[in-house]
Coordinates of C-alpha atoms and ligand atoms in Angstrom, one line a residue:
Chain A
M1 CA -25.8 36.2 -16.6
N2 CA -25.1 34.2 -19.7
S3 CA -21.6 35.5 -19.9
T4 CA -20.6 34.3 -16.5
A5 CA -19.9 30.7 -17.5
N6 CA -17.6 32.0 -20.2
N7 CA -15.8 34.2 -17.8
A8 CA -15.2 31.4 -15.5
T9 CA -13.9 29.2 -18.3
A10 CA -11.5 31.9 -19.4
E11 CA -10.2 32.3 -15.9
A12 CA -9.6 28.6 -15.6
A13 CA -7.9 28.6 -19.0
M14 CA -5.4 31.2 -17.7
K15 CA -4.5 28.9 -14.8
K16 CA -1.7 26.5 -15.6
P17 CA -2.6 22.8 -15.4
S18 CA -1.6 21.6 -12.0
R19 CA -0.2 18.2 -13.1
K20 CA 1.8 17.4 -16.2
I21 CA 1.8 14.0 -17.7
G22 CA 4.9 12.3 -19.1
L23 CA 8.2 10.9 -18.2
P24 CA 9.9 12.4 -15.2
G25 CA 12.7 14.7 -16.4
F26 CA 16.3 14.9 -15.3
S27 CA 16.7 16.3 -11.8
W28 CA 19.9 17.8 -10.4
S29 CA 19.1 16.1 -7.1
W30 CA 20.4 12.8 -8.7
L31 CA 23.9 14.3 -8.5
S32 CA 23.9 15.4 -4.9
I33 CA 24.8 12.0 -3.2
P34 CA 27.2 10.7 -5.9
S35 CA 29.1 14.0 -5.9
L36 CA 29.5 13.9 -2.1
L37 CA 30.8 10.3 -2.3
I38 CA 33.3 11.4 -5.0
A39 CA 34.5 14.3 -3.0
W40 CA 35.0 12.0 0.0
M41 CA 37.0 9.5 -2.1
L42 CA 39.2 12.3 -3.5
V43 CA 39.9 13.8 -0.1
A44 CA 40.5 10.4 1.4
T45 CA 43.4 9.7 -1.1
Q46 CA 45.3 12.5 0.7
F47 CA 45.0 10.9 4.2
P48 CA 46.2 7.6 5.7
S49 CA 43.3 5.1 6.1
Y50 CA 43.3 5.2 9.9
I51 CA 42.5 9.0 9.8
L52 CA 40.1 9.2 6.8
P53 CA 39.1 5.8 5.4
Q54 CA 37.8 5.3 1.9
V55 CA 34.1 4.8 1.1
W56 CA 34.6 1.1 0.5
E57 CA 36.6 0.6 3.7
V58 CA 33.6 2.0 5.6
A59 CA 31.3 -0.3 3.6
E60 CA 33.5 -3.2 4.5
E61 CA 33.3 -2.2 8.2
G62 CA 29.5 -2.1 7.8
Y63 CA 29.6 -5.6 6.4
E64 CA 31.6 -6.9 9.3
W65 CA 29.2 -5.4 11.8
I66 CA 26.3 -7.0 10.0
A67 CA 28.1 -10.3 9.6
N68 CA 29.0 -10.7 13.3
G69 CA 25.4 -9.7 14.2
E70 CA 26.4 -6.6 16.2
L71 CA 24.8 -3.9 14.1
W72 CA 21.2 -4.9 14.4
P73 CA 21.0 -4.5 18.3
H74 CA 22.3 -1.0 18.0
I75 CA 19.8 0.1 15.4
Q76 CA 17.1 -1.7 17.4
A77 CA 18.1 0.1 20.6
S78 CA 18.1 3.5 18.9
F79 CA 14.8 2.7 17.2
L80 CA 13.1 1.7 20.5
E81 CA 14.3 4.8 22.3
V82 CA 12.9 7.1 19.5
L83 CA 9.7 5.1 19.6
G84 CA 9.3 5.7 23.3
G85 CA 10.4 9.4 23.4
F86 CA 8.8 10.5 20.2
G87 CA 5.7 8.4 20.7
A88 CA 5.1 10.1 24.1
S89 CA 5.8 13.5 22.7
I90 CA 3.2 13.0 19.9
I91 CA 0.5 12.2 22.5
V92 CA 1.4 15.1 24.8
A93 CA 1.9 17.5 21.9
I94 CA -1.5 16.8 20.4
I95 CA -3.2 17.2 23.8
C96 CA -1.3 20.3 24.8
G97 CA -1.3 21.8 21.3
F98 CA -5.1 21.6 21.0
L99 CA -5.6 22.8 24.6
A100 CA -3.4 25.8 23.9
G101 CA -5.2 26.5 20.7
F102 CA -8.6 26.5 22.4
N103 CA -7.8 28.1 25.7
K104 CA -6.2 31.5 25.9
G105 CA -5.1 31.1 29.6
F106 CA -3.4 27.8 28.9
R107 CA -1.8 29.3 25.8
E108 CA -0.4 32.3 27.7
Y109 CA 0.9 29.9 30.4
I110 CA 2.6 27.4 28.1
V111 CA 4.1 29.5 25.3
P112 CA 7.0 31.0 27.4
L113 CA 7.8 27.5 28.7
N114 CA 8.0 26.1 25.2
G115 CA 10.3 29.0 24.2
L116 CA 12.5 28.4 27.2
F117 CA 12.9 24.7 26.6
M118 CA 13.5 25.2 22.9
A119 CA 16.4 27.6 23.7
I120 CA 18.2 24.8 25.6
P121 CA 20.0 22.3 23.3
P122 CA 18.9 18.7 24.1
I123 CA 22.5 17.6 24.9
A124 CA 22.5 20.0 27.9
W125 CA 19.8 17.8 29.6
A126 CA 21.7 14.6 29.2
P127 CA 24.0 14.9 32.3
L128 CA 21.1 15.8 34.6
M129 CA 19.1 12.8 33.3
L130 CA 22.1 10.6 33.8
I131 CA 22.3 11.6 37.4
I132 CA 18.6 11.0 37.9
F133 CA 18.0 7.9 35.9
G134 CA 21.4 6.5 35.3
I135 CA 22.8 5.1 32.1
G136 CA 20.1 3.5 29.9
Y137 CA 16.8 3.6 28.1
T138 CA 14.9 6.0 30.4
T139 CA 17.6 8.8 30.3
I140 CA 17.6 8.8 26.5
V141 CA 13.8 8.6 26.2
V142 CA 13.4 11.6 28.5
V143 CA 16.0 13.7 26.6
I144 CA 14.2 12.9 23.3
F145 CA 10.8 13.8 24.8
I146 CA 12.0 17.2 26.1
S147 CA 13.5 18.1 22.7
A148 CA 10.7 16.9 20.5
V149 CA 7.6 17.9 22.4
N150 CA 8.1 21.7 22.6
P151 CA 8.3 22.6 18.9
M152 CA 5.5 20.1 18.2
I153 CA 3.2 21.8 20.7
L154 CA 3.9 25.2 19.2
T155 CA 3.3 23.9 15.6
I156 CA 0.0 22.3 16.5
M157 CA -1.2 25.3 18.6
E158 CA -0.5 27.7 15.7
G159 CA -2.3 25.4 13.3
V160 CA -5.4 25.3 15.6
L161 CA -5.3 29.1 15.9
Q162 CA -5.1 29.5 12.2
I163 CA -8.0 27.2 11.4
Q164 CA -10.1 28.9 14.0
G165 CA -9.6 32.2 12.2
S166 CA -10.6 30.8 8.8
E167 CA -12.1 27.4 8.4
V168 CA -13.8 27.2 11.7
R169 CA -15.3 30.6 11.4
A170 CA -16.6 29.7 7.9
A171 CA -18.1 26.5 9.2
R172 CA -19.8 28.3 12.1
V173 CA -21.6 30.7 9.9
L174 CA -22.7 27.8 7.8
G175 CA -24.4 26.4 10.9
A176 CA -21.9 23.8 12.2
R177 CA -22.1 23.2 15.9
R178 CA -19.9 21.5 18.5
W179 CA -19.5 17.9 17.3
Q180 CA -20.0 18.8 13.7
L181 CA -17.2 21.3 14.0
F182 CA -15.0 18.6 15.4
V183 CA -15.8 15.9 12.8
Y184 CA -16.1 18.0 9.7
V185 CA -13.6 20.8 10.4
Y186 CA -11.1 20.3 13.2
L187 CA -10.3 16.7 12.2
P188 CA -9.6 17.2 8.4
A189 CA -8.2 20.7 8.8
S190 CA -5.7 19.6 11.5
L191 CA -4.1 16.8 9.4
P192 CA -1.6 19.0 7.5
F193 CA -0.2 20.7 10.6
I194 CA -0.1 17.6 12.6
T195 CA 2.0 16.1 9.9
A196 CA 4.2 19.1 9.9
A197 CA 4.6 18.8 13.7
L198 CA 5.5 15.1 13.3
R199 CA 8.1 15.9 10.9
I200 CA 9.7 18.6 13.0
G201 CA 9.4 16.5 16.1
F202 CA 11.0 13.5 14.4
S203 CA 14.0 15.5 13.3
Q204 CA 14.4 16.9 16.9
A205 CA 14.0 13.5 18.4
W206 CA 16.6 12.0 16.1
R207 CA 19.1 14.6 17.0
A208 CA 18.4 14.3 20.7
L209 CA 18.8 10.6 20.4
V210 CA 22.2 10.7 18.9
A211 CA 23.4 13.4 21.2
A212 CA 22.2 11.6 24.3
E213 CA 23.6 8.2 23.3
M214 CA 27.0 9.8 22.9
I215 CA 27.0 10.7 26.5
G216 CA 24.8 8.3 28.4
A217 CA 24.5 4.9 26.6
T218 CA 26.1 1.6 26.1
H219 CA 24.4 1.0 22.8
G220 CA 22.8 2.7 19.8
L221 CA 24.1 4.6 16.7
G222 CA 25.2 7.6 18.7
W223 CA 27.2 5.3 21.0
M224 CA 28.8 3.7 17.9
V225 CA 30.1 7.1 16.8
S226 CA 31.4 8.2 20.2
M227 CA 33.0 4.8 21.1
G228 CA 34.6 4.8 17.6
G229 CA 36.1 8.2 18.4
E230 CA 37.4 7.1 21.8
I231 CA 39.2 4.0 20.5
G232 CA 40.4 5.9 17.4
N233 CA 38.5 3.8 14.9
S234 CA 37.5 6.3 12.2
R235 CA 35.8 3.6 10.1
Q236 CA 33.3 3.0 12.9
V237 CA 32.8 6.7 13.3
L238 CA 32.0 7.2 9.7
L239 CA 29.8 4.1 9.6
G240 CA 27.8 5.4 12.5
I241 CA 27.4 8.8 10.8
T242 CA 26.3 7.2 7.6
L243 CA 23.7 5.1 9.4
I244 CA 22.4 8.1 11.4
G245 CA 21.9 10.1 8.1
G246 CA 20.5 7.1 6.2
V247 CA 17.9 6.0 8.8
S248 CA 16.6 9.5 9.1
W249 CA 16.5 9.9 5.3
L250 CA 14.5 6.6 5.0
F251 CA 11.9 7.8 7.5
E252 CA 11.6 11.1 5.7
R253 CA 11.1 9.2 2.4
M254 CA 8.8 6.5 3.7
F255 CA 6.5 8.4 6.0
F256 CA 6.7 12.2 5.9
R257 CA 7.1 12.9 2.2
P258 CA 4.2 10.7 1.1
I259 CA 1.8 12.1 3.7
E260 CA 2.8 15.7 3.0
K261 CA 2.3 15.1 -0.7
R262 CA -1.3 14.3 0.0
Y263 CA -1.9 17.7 1.5
E264 CA 0.0 19.7 -1.1
T265 CA -3.0 19.9 -3.3
W266 CA -4.9 21.6 -0.5
R267 CA -2.7 24.6 0.0
I268 CA -4.4 27.8 -1.1
N269 CA -2.2 29.8 -3.5
Chain B
M1 CA -29.9 30.5 -15.8
A2 CA -30.7 28.2 -12.9
K3 CA -34.0 28.9 -11.2
V4 CA -34.1 30.0 -7.6
E5 CA -36.8 31.3 -5.3
R6 CA -36.8 34.8 -3.9
V7 CA -35.9 34.6 -0.2
G8 CA -36.4 38.3 0.9
G9 CA -34.5 40.1 3.5
D10 CA -34.6 40.9 7.2
N11 CA -34.3 44.1 9.1
L12 CA -31.0 44.7 10.8
A13 CA -30.7 47.1 13.7
I14 CA -27.5 48.2 15.4
S15 CA -28.2 50.4 18.4
D16 CA -26.0 52.4 20.7
L17 CA -23.1 50.0 20.1
Y18 CA -19.9 50.3 22.1
F19 CA -16.9 48.0 21.5
S20 CA -13.2 47.9 22.2
Y21 CA -10.6 45.2 22.1
N22 CA -9.3 44.5 25.6
D23 CA -9.6 48.0 27.1
E24 CA -7.5 49.5 24.2
L25 CA -8.7 52.4 22.1
P26 CA -12.4 52.0 21.6
I27 CA -13.5 51.0 18.0
F28 CA -17.1 52.0 18.3
Q29 CA -18.8 54.4 20.7
G30 CA -22.5 54.6 20.4
L31 CA -22.8 53.4 16.8
N32 CA -26.3 53.3 15.3
I33 CA -27.2 51.8 11.9
D34 CA -30.5 50.6 10.6
V35 CA -30.8 48.5 7.5
R36 CA -34.1 48.1 5.8
P37 CA -35.3 44.6 4.8
G38 CA -33.8 43.9 1.3
E39 CA -31.6 47.0 1.3
F40 CA -28.1 46.9 -0.2
L41 CA -25.9 48.9 2.1
S42 CA -22.3 49.6 1.3
V43 CA -19.9 50.4 4.1
L44 CA -16.8 52.3 3.0
G45 CA -13.8 53.2 5.1
P46 CA -10.0 53.2 5.1
S47 CA -8.3 50.1 6.3
G48 CA -8.1 49.8 10.1
C49 CA -11.3 51.8 10.7
G50 CA -13.1 48.8 12.1
K51 CA -15.0 47.3 9.1
T52 CA -14.2 43.7 9.8
T53 CA -14.8 44.3 13.5
L54 CA -18.2 45.6 12.7
L55 CA -19.1 42.4 10.7
N56 CA -17.8 40.3 13.6
L57 CA -20.2 42.1 15.8
L58 CA -23.0 41.8 13.3
S59 CA -22.5 38.0 12.9
G60 CA -22.2 37.4 16.7
F61 CA -18.6 36.4 16.7
Y62 CA -17.9 39.3 19.0
R63 CA -20.3 40.7 21.7
P64 CA -20.8 44.4 22.0
D65 CA -19.6 46.0 25.3
V66 CA -22.8 48.0 25.4
G67 CA -25.8 48.2 23.0
S68 CA -27.2 45.6 20.7
V69 CA -27.3 44.1 17.3
R70 CA -30.6 42.6 16.2
L71 CA -31.8 40.8 13.1
R72 CA -35.5 40.9 12.8
G73 CA -35.6 42.1 16.4
E74 CA -33.6 39.2 17.7
P75 CA -29.9 38.9 18.8
I76 CA -27.6 37.2 16.2
Q77 CA -25.4 34.1 16.6
P78 CA -22.9 33.0 14.0
E79 CA -24.8 29.8 13.5
D80 CA -28.0 31.6 12.7
P81 CA -29.5 30.0 9.5
H82 CA -30.6 33.4 8.3
L83 CA -27.1 34.7 8.2
G84 CA -24.7 34.5 5.3
Y85 CA -21.1 35.6 5.4
V86 CA -18.6 36.0 2.6
F87 CA -15.1 36.5 3.9
Q88 CA -12.3 38.7 2.6
A89 CA -10.2 35.6 2.0
S90 CA -12.5 33.0 0.6
N91 CA -12.0 30.6 3.5
L92 CA -13.1 27.7 1.5
F93 CA -12.4 24.2 3.0
P94 CA -9.3 23.1 1.0
W95 CA -10.1 19.4 1.4
L96 CA -13.5 19.7 -0.2
S97 CA -14.3 20.2 -3.9
A98 CA -16.2 23.2 -5.1
V99 CA -19.6 21.5 -4.9
E100 CA -18.8 19.9 -1.5
N101 CA -17.9 23.3 -0.2
V102 CA -21.3 24.6 -1.3
E103 CA -23.0 21.6 0.1
F104 CA -21.4 22.1 3.5
G105 CA -24.0 24.3 5.1
L106 CA -26.9 22.1 3.9
R107 CA -25.2 19.1 5.4
M108 CA -24.9 21.0 8.8
T109 CA -28.3 22.5 9.0
T110 CA -30.8 20.5 7.0
R111 CA -32.1 16.9 6.8
M112 CA -31.8 16.8 3.1
N113 CA -30.3 13.6 1.7
Q114 CA -27.0 13.5 -0.2
E115 CA -28.7 13.7 -3.6
E116 CA -30.9 16.6 -2.8
R117 CA -28.0 18.5 -1.3
R118 CA -25.8 17.8 -4.3
E119 CA -28.5 18.9 -6.7
K120 CA -29.1 22.2 -4.9
A121 CA -25.4 22.9 -4.5
R122 CA -24.9 22.3 -8.3
R123 CA -27.8 24.7 -9.0
F124 CA -26.1 27.5 -6.9
L125 CA -22.7 26.8 -8.5
Q126 CA -24.3 27.2 -11.9
L127 CA -25.9 30.4 -10.6
V128 CA -22.5 31.9 -9.9
G129 CA -21.2 30.8 -13.3
L130 CA -19.2 27.7 -12.2
K131 CA -20.9 25.0 -14.1
G132 CA -18.3 22.4 -15.0
F133 CA -16.1 23.1 -12.0
E134 CA -18.0 21.1 -9.4
D135 CA -15.3 18.7 -8.7
Y136 CA -12.4 21.1 -8.6
L137 CA -10.5 21.5 -5.3
P138 CA -10.2 25.2 -4.3
T139 CA -6.5 25.3 -5.1
R140 CA -7.2 24.6 -8.7
L141 CA -9.6 27.6 -9.0
S142 CA -8.5 31.2 -9.6
G143 CA -9.1 33.9 -6.9
G144 CA -12.3 35.1 -8.7
M145 CA -13.6 31.6 -9.0
Q146 CA -12.9 30.9 -5.3
Q147 CA -14.9 33.9 -4.3
R148 CA -17.7 32.7 -6.5
V149 CA -17.7 29.4 -4.7
S150 CA -17.7 31.3 -1.4
L151 CA -20.7 33.3 -2.5
A152 CA -22.6 30.2 -3.7
R153 CA -21.7 28.5 -0.3
A154 CA -23.3 31.4 1.5
L155 CA -26.3 31.8 -0.8
V156 CA -27.3 28.2 -0.9
L157 CA -28.6 28.5 2.6
E158 CA -30.9 31.3 1.4
P159 CA -29.8 33.8 4.0
H160 CA -32.0 36.8 4.8
L161 CA -28.9 38.9 5.7
L162 CA -25.7 38.6 3.7
L163 CA -22.5 40.1 5.2
M164 CA -19.7 40.6 2.8
D165 CA -16.2 41.6 3.9
E166 CA -14.3 43.1 1.0
P167 CA -15.1 40.0 -0.9
F168 CA -13.6 41.2 -4.2
A169 CA -10.6 43.2 -2.8
A170 CA -8.1 40.7 -4.0
L171 CA -9.4 40.5 -7.5
D172 CA -8.2 42.5 -10.5
A173 CA -10.4 45.4 -11.7
I174 CA -12.0 43.6 -14.6
T175 CA -12.9 40.5 -12.7
R176 CA -14.2 42.7 -9.9
E177 CA -16.6 44.5 -12.2
T178 CA -17.9 41.3 -13.5
M179 CA -18.4 40.0 -10.0
N180 CA -20.2 43.2 -9.1
D181 CA -22.7 42.7 -11.9
E182 CA -23.2 39.1 -10.9
L183 CA -23.8 40.0 -7.3
L184 CA -26.4 42.6 -8.3
N185 CA -28.2 40.0 -10.5
L186 CA -28.3 37.5 -7.7
W187 CA -29.4 40.1 -5.2
D188 CA -32.1 41.3 -7.6
E189 CA -33.3 37.7 -7.8
L190 CA -33.0 36.7 -4.2
G191 CA -33.8 40.0 -2.5
Q192 CA -31.9 39.5 0.8
T193 CA -30.5 42.4 2.9
V194 CA -26.9 43.0 2.1
M195 CA -24.2 44.7 4.2
F196 CA -21.3 45.1 1.8
I197 CA -17.9 46.2 3.2
T198 CA -15.4 47.7 0.8
H199 CA -12.6 50.2 0.6
D200 CA -13.3 50.8 -3.1
I201 CA -15.4 53.9 -3.8
D202 CA -16.6 52.8 -7.3
E203 CA -17.8 49.4 -6.0
A204 CA -19.6 51.0 -3.0
I205 CA -21.5 53.4 -5.3
Y206 CA -22.2 50.9 -8.1
L207 CA -23.8 48.3 -5.9
S208 CA -25.7 50.0 -3.1
D209 CA -28.9 51.8 -2.1
R210 CA -27.0 53.6 0.5
V211 CA -23.3 54.2 1.4
L212 CA -22.0 54.7 4.9
V213 CA -18.5 56.1 5.4
L214 CA -16.9 55.0 8.6
G215 CA -14.4 57.3 10.4
R216 CA -11.2 56.4 12.1
P217 CA -11.9 54.6 15.4
P218 CA -13.9 55.5 17.4
G219 CA -15.4 57.6 14.6
G220 CA -18.5 55.7 13.8
V221 CA -20.6 56.7 10.8
F222 CA -18.8 59.8 9.4
R223 CA -21.3 60.3 6.6
E224 CA -24.3 58.7 5.0
L225 CA -25.0 59.0 1.2
K226 CA -28.4 58.1 -0.2
N227 CA -27.7 56.5 -3.5
E228 CA -30.3 57.5 -6.1
L229 CA -28.7 55.9 -9.1
P230 CA -31.5 54.1 -11.1
R231 CA -31.7 50.4 -11.3
P232 CA -31.1 48.1 -13.1
R233 CA -27.5 49.2 -13.2
S234 CA -25.1 48.3 -15.9
G235 CA -21.4 49.0 -16.2
P236 CA -21.1 51.5 -19.1
T237 CA -24.3 53.5 -18.4
T238 CA -24.1 53.7 -14.6
R239 CA -20.4 54.2 -14.2
T240 CA -20.3 57.1 -16.6
S241 CA -23.4 58.9 -15.5
E242 CA -23.3 62.4 -14.0
L243 CA -24.7 61.3 -10.7
F244 CA -22.1 58.5 -10.3
W245 CA -19.3 61.1 -10.7
Q246 CA -20.9 63.4 -8.3
Y247 CA -21.2 60.7 -5.7
K248 CA -17.6 59.7 -6.4
K249 CA -16.4 63.3 -5.9
E250 CA -18.2 63.6 -2.6
L251 CA -17.0 60.3 -1.3
I252 CA -13.4 61.0 -2.3
T253 CA -13.5 64.2 -0.3
D254 CA -15.0 62.3 2.7
I255 CA -12.4 59.6 2.6
S256 CA -9.5 62.0 2.4
T257 CA -11.0 63.9 5.4
V258 CA -11.4 60.7 7.3
T259 CA -7.9 59.4 6.4
S260 CA -6.3 62.6 7.5
Q261 CA -7.9 62.5 10.9
N262 CA -5.4 61.7 13.6
P263 CA -6.7 58.7 15.6
R264 CA -4.7 59.8 18.7
D265 CA -6.4 63.2 18.8
E266 CA -9.7 61.6 18.4
A267 CA -9.1 59.2 21.2
E268 CA -8.0 61.9 23.5
M269 CA -11.0 64.0 22.6
A270 CA -13.3 61.1 23.2
E271 CA -11.7 60.5 26.6
V272 CA -12.0 64.2 27.5
S273 CA -15.7 64.1 26.5
L274 CA -16.2 61.0 28.5
I275 CA -14.6 62.6 31.6
S276 CA -16.5 65.8 31.2
K277 CA -19.7 63.7 30.9
A278 CA -18.9 61.8 34.0
E279 CA -18.1 65.0 35.9
G280 CA -21.1 66.9 34.6
Ligands
LIG301 N1 -8.3 40.8 17.4 C1 -7.9 42.1 17.6 N2 -7.3 42.5 18.8 C2 -7.0 43.8 18.9 N3 -7.1 44.7 18.0 C3 -7.7 44.4 16.8 C4 -8.1 43.1 16.6 N4 -8.6 43.0 15.3 C5 -8.5 44.3 14.8 N5 -8.0 45.1 15.8 C6 -7.8 46.6 15.6 O1 -9.0 47.2 15.4 C7 -9.0 48.1 14.4 C8 -10.0 47.8 13.3 O2 -9.6 46.7 12.7 P1 -10.5 46.0 11.5 O3 -11.9 45.9 12.0 O4 -9.8 44.8 11.1 O5 -10.4 47.1 10.4 P2 -10.7 47.1 8.8 O6 -11.4 45.8 8.6 O7 -11.6 48.3 8.6 O8 -9.4 47.2 8.1 C9 -7.5 48.2 13.9 O9 -6.9 49.3 14.5 C10 -7.0 46.9 14.3 O10 -5.6 47.0 14.6
LIG302 MG1 -10.9 44.2 7.2

């Protein structure tokens, strides 16, 4: 038995250290956005400004929107709609996802529905919701909800099923019972897949928002793009697109990345 | 070497057990196995023959359709404090460090305070050769070390019956042989009943008092080999002995017979025999 400690040490030595210390090195990702901007500028030289404006012209347009105070209400409108639709789908997805994970009957019932709804692009719901709810907040919130909730339910359900097969089984043979299982296993074990579900749900919600606003709204970033197209203002269109990408990127960076980083160390290799 | 007390083993009885997954092909039909207290039993069989299913039945995760599984004369539940289970994948809690993983069962089932638990968990980690790795998260440990933690996590509760489902199958041959020796040392010291599932013939012989070969479902026990290899066993001596080779030859023949059985035919035959029983 004396040899065992040495064996373990040797095994550990063979594993690469998981974290390196030092200055962050060069990353090719630093080039992705600048190269896109350069390509845009080069292509834009070949077109008149009213068809494809230059980067700085779009920036100028953005400055004008900010200066006359029109931009903020649109961002705010989009933000509130996402908050409503995505917020509701988080609550429903956590409840239904866990129920489907625990109860075989409910799972068998809901999985085909999720599949069906996921096969329908969010934009297809917009006209119907417009007829029911009219132009405005409710229509868009409902479209967001329908698009985001389904993939989130599936992700959470699969997560619950997976931990039932591994961590929960392990905990039960170690003597954990009902509330202990909930506190010491379900809660910590579900954080990674709930985060994954939030991320998937947010990207769905954001797409649905923009799509729905293009059809059934009088405000918002999606409306900015479609209205710009209708009046032939390509600067406004590009400004809208840039903001749509930018806001989503900010969310990713500020919320989802940092949370996911925390769970990265957990993943069993 | 950390000091531990001998826990001893319980008698395990599987009688007339029938089991099938939702009316499909039956996995077991009238299975009978008796395991003596403190016995080390290896169960050998090709993949898909129902080894994991058997452990699920023994640990009470599944209920038999007919028949019973009894530990010391009583039905088993997964939460039974006398039951230890080492899974094929280590199933460690990835959010807990090695020592916290080992502590988990004590936290669930005893009134020990944090310090006593920590102390005992450390002792068992040391026992499996992981002194110095207490604070490592499972991801930072190699496969062999993860299985060691998993073993310590099961042993710390001092189970009287230890179920092991191909615990070393994912390890390389050298690490596996080391783990085999460590397991034997621990078993020698603690003395619990062990049901060790494997598809590796050498491992089955090297460890056990008895080897059962399972047939294709619903084959049940195809053969029983009483293992007379002397103890204590050690790699070079035991593995090269005449008797070891003889057992190995016999088991290789058995396994190839079992593997070449066509499960369909067996199922049909079983059905035919059931029907004729019903009619007769
Ligand atoms: N949850 C399940 N539902 C239906 N069939 C299963 C399930 N688990 C295992 N089986 C089937 O039962 C048989 C035995 O499986 P298993 O006990 O996992 O075998 P082993 O562990 O020996 O490889 C296999 O044919 C497998 O397909
Ligand atoms: Mg198996």
